[in-house]
PDB file of C-alpha atoms in Angstrom:
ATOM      1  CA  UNK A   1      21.257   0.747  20.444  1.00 52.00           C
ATOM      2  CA  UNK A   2      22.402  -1.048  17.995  1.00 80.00           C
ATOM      3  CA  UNK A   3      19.069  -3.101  17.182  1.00 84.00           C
ATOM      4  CA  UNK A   4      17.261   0.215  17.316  1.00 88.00           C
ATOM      5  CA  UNK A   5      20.197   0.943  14.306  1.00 89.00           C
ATOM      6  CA  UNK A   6      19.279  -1.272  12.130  1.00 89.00           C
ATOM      7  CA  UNK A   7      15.729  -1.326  12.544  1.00 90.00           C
ATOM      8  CA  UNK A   8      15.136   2.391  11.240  1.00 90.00           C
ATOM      9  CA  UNK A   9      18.140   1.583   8.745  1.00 91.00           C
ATOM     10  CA  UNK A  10      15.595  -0.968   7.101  1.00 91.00           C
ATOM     11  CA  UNK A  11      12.371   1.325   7.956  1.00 92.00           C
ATOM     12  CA  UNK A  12      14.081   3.843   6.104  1.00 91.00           C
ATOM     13  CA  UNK A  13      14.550   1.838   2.975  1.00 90.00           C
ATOM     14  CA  UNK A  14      11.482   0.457   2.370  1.00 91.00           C
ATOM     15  CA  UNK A  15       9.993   3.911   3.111  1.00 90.00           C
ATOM     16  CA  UNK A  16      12.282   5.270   0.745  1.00 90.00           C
ATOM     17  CA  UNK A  17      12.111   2.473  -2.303  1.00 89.00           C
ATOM     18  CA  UNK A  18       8.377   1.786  -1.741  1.00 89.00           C
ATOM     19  CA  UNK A  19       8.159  -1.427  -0.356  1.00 90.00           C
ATOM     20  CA  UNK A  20       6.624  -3.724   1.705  1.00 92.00           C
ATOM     21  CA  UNK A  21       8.914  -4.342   4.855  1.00 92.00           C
ATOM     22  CA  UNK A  22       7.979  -8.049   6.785  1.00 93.00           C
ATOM     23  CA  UNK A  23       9.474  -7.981   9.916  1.00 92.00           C
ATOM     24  CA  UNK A  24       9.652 -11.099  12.213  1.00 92.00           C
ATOM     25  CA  UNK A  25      10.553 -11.582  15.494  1.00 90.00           C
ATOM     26  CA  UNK A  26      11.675 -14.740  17.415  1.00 88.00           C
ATOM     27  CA  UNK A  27      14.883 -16.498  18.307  1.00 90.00           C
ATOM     28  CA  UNK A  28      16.187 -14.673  15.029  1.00 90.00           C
ATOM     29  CA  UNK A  29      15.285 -11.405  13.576  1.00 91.00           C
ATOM     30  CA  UNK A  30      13.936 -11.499   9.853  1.00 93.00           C
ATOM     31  CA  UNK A  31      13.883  -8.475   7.953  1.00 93.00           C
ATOM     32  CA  UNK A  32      12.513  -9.265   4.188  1.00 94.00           C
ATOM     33  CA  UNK A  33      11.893  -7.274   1.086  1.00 92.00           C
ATOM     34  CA  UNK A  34      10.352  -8.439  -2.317  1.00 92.00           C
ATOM     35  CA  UNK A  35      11.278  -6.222  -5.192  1.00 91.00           C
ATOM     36  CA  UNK A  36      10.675  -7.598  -9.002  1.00 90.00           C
ATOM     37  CA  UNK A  37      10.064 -11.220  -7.811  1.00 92.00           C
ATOM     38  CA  UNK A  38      13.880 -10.929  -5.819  1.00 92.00           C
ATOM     39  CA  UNK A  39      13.506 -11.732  -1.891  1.00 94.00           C
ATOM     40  CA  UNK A  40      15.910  -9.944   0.264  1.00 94.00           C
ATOM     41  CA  UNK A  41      16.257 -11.476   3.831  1.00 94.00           C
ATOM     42  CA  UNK A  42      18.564 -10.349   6.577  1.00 94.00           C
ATOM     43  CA  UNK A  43      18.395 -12.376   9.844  1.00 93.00           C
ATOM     44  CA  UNK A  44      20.625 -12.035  12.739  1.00 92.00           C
ATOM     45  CA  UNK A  45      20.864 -12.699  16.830  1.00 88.00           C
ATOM     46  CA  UNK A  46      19.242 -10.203  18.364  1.00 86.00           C
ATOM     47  CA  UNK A  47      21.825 -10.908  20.883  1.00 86.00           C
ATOM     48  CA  UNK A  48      24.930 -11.120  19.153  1.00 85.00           C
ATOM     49  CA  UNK A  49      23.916  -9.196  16.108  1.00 79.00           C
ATOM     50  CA  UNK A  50      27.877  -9.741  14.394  1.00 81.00           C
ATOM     51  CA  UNK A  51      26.008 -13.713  14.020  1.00 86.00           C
ATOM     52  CA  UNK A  52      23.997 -12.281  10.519  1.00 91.00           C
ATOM     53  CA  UNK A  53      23.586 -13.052   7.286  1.00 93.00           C
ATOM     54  CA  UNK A  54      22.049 -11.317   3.991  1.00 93.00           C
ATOM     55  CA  UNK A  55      20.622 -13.257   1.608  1.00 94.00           C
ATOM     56  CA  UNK A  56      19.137 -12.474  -2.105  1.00 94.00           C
ATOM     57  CA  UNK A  57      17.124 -14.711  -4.596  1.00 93.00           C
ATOM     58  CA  UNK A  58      14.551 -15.166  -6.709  1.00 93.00           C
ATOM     59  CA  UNK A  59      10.742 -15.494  -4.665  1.00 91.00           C
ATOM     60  CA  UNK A  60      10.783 -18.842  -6.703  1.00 89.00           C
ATOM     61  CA  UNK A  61      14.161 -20.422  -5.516  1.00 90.00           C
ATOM     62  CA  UNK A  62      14.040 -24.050  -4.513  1.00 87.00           C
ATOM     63  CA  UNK A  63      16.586 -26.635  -2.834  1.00 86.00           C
ATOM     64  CA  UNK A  64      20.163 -25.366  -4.263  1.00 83.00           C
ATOM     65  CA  UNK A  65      21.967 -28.469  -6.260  1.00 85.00           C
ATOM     66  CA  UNK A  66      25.691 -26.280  -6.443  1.00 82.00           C
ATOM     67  CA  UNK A  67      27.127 -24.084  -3.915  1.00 82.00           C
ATOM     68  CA  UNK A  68      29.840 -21.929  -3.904  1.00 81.00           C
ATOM     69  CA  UNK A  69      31.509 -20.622  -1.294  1.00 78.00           C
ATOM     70  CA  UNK A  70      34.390 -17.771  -0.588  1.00 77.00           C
ATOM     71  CA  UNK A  71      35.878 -16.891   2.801  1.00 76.00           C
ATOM     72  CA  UNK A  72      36.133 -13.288   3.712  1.00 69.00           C
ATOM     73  CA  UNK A  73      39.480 -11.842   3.383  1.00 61.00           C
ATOM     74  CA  UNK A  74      41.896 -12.147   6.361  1.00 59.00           C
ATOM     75  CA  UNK A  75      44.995  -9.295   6.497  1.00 57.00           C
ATOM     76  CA  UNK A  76      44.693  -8.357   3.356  1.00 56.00           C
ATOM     77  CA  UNK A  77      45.957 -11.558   2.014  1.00 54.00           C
ATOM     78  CA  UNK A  78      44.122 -13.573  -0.780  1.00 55.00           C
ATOM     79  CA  UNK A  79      42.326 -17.077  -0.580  1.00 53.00           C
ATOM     80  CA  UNK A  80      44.159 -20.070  -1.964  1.00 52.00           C
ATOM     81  CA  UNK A  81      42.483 -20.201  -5.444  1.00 50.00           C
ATOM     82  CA  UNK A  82      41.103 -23.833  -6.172  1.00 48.00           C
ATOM     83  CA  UNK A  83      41.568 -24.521  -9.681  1.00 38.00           C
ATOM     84  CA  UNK A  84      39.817 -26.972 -10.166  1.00 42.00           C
ATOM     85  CA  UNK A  85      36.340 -25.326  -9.331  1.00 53.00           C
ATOM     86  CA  UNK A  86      34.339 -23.795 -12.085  1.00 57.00           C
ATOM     87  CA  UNK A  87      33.069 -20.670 -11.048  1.00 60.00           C
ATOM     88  CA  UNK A  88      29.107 -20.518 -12.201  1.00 70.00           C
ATOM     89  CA  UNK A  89      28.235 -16.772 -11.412  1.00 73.00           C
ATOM     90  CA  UNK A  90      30.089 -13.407 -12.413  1.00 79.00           C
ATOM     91  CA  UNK A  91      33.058 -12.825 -11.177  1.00 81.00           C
ATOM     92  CA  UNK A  92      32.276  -8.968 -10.181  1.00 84.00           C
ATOM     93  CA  UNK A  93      30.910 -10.459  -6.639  1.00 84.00           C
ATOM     94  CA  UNK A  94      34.279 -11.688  -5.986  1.00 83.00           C
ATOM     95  CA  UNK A  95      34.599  -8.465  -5.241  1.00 85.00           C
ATOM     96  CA  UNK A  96      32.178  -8.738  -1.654  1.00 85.00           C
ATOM     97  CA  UNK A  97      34.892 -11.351  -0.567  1.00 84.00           C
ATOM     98  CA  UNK A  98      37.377  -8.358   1.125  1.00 84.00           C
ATOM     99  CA  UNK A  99      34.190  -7.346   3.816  1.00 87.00           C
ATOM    100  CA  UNK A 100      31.719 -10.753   3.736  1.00 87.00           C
ATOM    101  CA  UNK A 101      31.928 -14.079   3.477  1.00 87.00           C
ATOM    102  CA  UNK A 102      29.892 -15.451   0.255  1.00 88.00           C
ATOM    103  CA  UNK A 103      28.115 -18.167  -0.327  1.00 89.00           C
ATOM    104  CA  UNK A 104      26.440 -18.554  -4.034  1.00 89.00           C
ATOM    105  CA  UNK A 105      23.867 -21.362  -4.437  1.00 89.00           C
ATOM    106  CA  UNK A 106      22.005 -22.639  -7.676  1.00 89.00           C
ATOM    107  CA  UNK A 107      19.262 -24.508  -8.027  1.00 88.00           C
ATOM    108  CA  UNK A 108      17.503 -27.054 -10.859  1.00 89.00           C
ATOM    109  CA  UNK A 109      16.130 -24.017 -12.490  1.00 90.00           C
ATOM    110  CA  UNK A 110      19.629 -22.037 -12.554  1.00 88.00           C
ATOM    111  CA  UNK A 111      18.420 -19.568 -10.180  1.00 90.00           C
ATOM    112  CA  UNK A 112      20.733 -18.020  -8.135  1.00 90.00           C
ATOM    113  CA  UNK A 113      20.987 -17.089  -4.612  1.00 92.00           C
ATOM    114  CA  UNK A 114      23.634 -14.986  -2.951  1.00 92.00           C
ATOM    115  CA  UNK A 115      24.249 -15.294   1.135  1.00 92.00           C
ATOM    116  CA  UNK A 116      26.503 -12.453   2.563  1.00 91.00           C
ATOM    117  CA  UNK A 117      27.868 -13.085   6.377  1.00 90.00           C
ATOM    118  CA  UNK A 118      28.412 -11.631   8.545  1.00 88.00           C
ATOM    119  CA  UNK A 119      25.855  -8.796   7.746  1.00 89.00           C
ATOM    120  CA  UNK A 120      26.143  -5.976  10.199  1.00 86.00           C
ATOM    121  CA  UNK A 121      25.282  -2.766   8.091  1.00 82.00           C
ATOM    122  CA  UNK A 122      26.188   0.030   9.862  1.00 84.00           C
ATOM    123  CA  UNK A 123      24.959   3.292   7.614  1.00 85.00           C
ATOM    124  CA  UNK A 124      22.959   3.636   4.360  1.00 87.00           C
ATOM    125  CA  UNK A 125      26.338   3.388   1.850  1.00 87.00           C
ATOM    126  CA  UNK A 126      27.475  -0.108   3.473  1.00 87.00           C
ATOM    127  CA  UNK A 127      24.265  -1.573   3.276  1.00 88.00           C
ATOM    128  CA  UNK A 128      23.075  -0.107  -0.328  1.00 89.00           C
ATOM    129  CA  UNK A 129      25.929  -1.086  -2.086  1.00 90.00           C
ATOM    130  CA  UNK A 130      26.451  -5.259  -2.046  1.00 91.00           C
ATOM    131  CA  UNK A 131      22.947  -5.343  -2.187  1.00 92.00           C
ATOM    132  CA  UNK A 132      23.011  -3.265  -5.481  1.00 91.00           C
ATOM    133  CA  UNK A 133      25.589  -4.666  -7.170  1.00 91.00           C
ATOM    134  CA  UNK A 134      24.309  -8.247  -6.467  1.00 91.00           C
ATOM    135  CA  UNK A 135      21.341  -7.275  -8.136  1.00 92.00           C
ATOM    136  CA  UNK A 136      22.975  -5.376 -11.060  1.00 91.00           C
ATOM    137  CA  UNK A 137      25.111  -7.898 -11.575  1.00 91.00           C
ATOM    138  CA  UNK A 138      22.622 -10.779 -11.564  1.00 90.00           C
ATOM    139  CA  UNK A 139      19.640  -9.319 -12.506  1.00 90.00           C
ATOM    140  CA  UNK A 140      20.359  -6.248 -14.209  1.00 88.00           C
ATOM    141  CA  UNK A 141      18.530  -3.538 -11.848  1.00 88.00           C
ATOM    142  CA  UNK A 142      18.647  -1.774  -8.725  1.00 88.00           C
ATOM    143  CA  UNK A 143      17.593  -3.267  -6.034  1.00 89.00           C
ATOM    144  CA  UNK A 144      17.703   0.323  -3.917  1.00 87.00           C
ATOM    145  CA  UNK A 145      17.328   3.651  -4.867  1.00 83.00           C
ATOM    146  CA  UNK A 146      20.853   5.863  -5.342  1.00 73.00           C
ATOM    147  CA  UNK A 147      18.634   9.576  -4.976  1.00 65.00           C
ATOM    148  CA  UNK A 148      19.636   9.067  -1.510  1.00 59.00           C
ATOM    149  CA  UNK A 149      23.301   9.631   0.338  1.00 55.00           C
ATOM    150  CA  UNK A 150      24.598   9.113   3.507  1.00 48.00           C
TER     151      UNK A 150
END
């Protein structure tokens, strides 16, 4: 049921938004969009589907030279803050840290690329929004339409 759940949830957004929808199927399940030269890709376990990830970058990403990385929220309590790490993306997707675990990488070029985990999106609303603000934030559009509510 639940594979069947996420399936239409991406069917339904690329029918929605107008896009091309590339689906692949082996040991992992790849679900990938390309919207103004930004690749979406969400790949889980098709059988242990809580073992996913979301990832967003540019089509021309390369090899990433600086990661950064923030651990998901545990009881409510904050991570220990490392001062001594520059941060080298906006702070507003500090924000993803209370539901995901994020990983930013850059590359050469100073492109970005922004891996959620774990990615289980359950309805429209929790899958829309980090994928939105990512792409507001970094790129300055929407990545999916808001005509539509859950």
């Amino acid at each position: 049921m639940e594979l069947k759940r996420i399936d239409n949830l991406w069917h339904f957004f690329a029918t929605q938004n107008q896009l091309f929808l590339k689906k692949e199927i082996d040991n992992k399940v790849l679900y990938v969009f390309a919207k103004n030269k930004i690749k979406l890709v969400h790949s889980f376990n098709p059988r242990f589907t809580a073992q996913s990830s979301l990832s967003i970058s540019p089509e021309s990403f390369e090899m990433a030279v600086e990661t950064y990385a923030a651990s998901k929220k545990r009881f409510g309590l904050p991570a220990a803050i490392n001062m001594q790490q520059r941060v080298f993306f906006p702070k507003e997707l500090l924000k993803l840290t209370s539901r995901f675990s994020l990983i930013v990488e850059k590359d050469r070029f100073k492109n970005l690329r922004v891996t959620l985990e774990p990615f289980a999106p359950k309805n429209i609303k929790e899958t829309s929004s980090p994928i939105n603000l990512i792409s507001e934030t970094l790129w300055s559009f929407r990545y999916f339409s808001n005509t539509v509510k859950n």
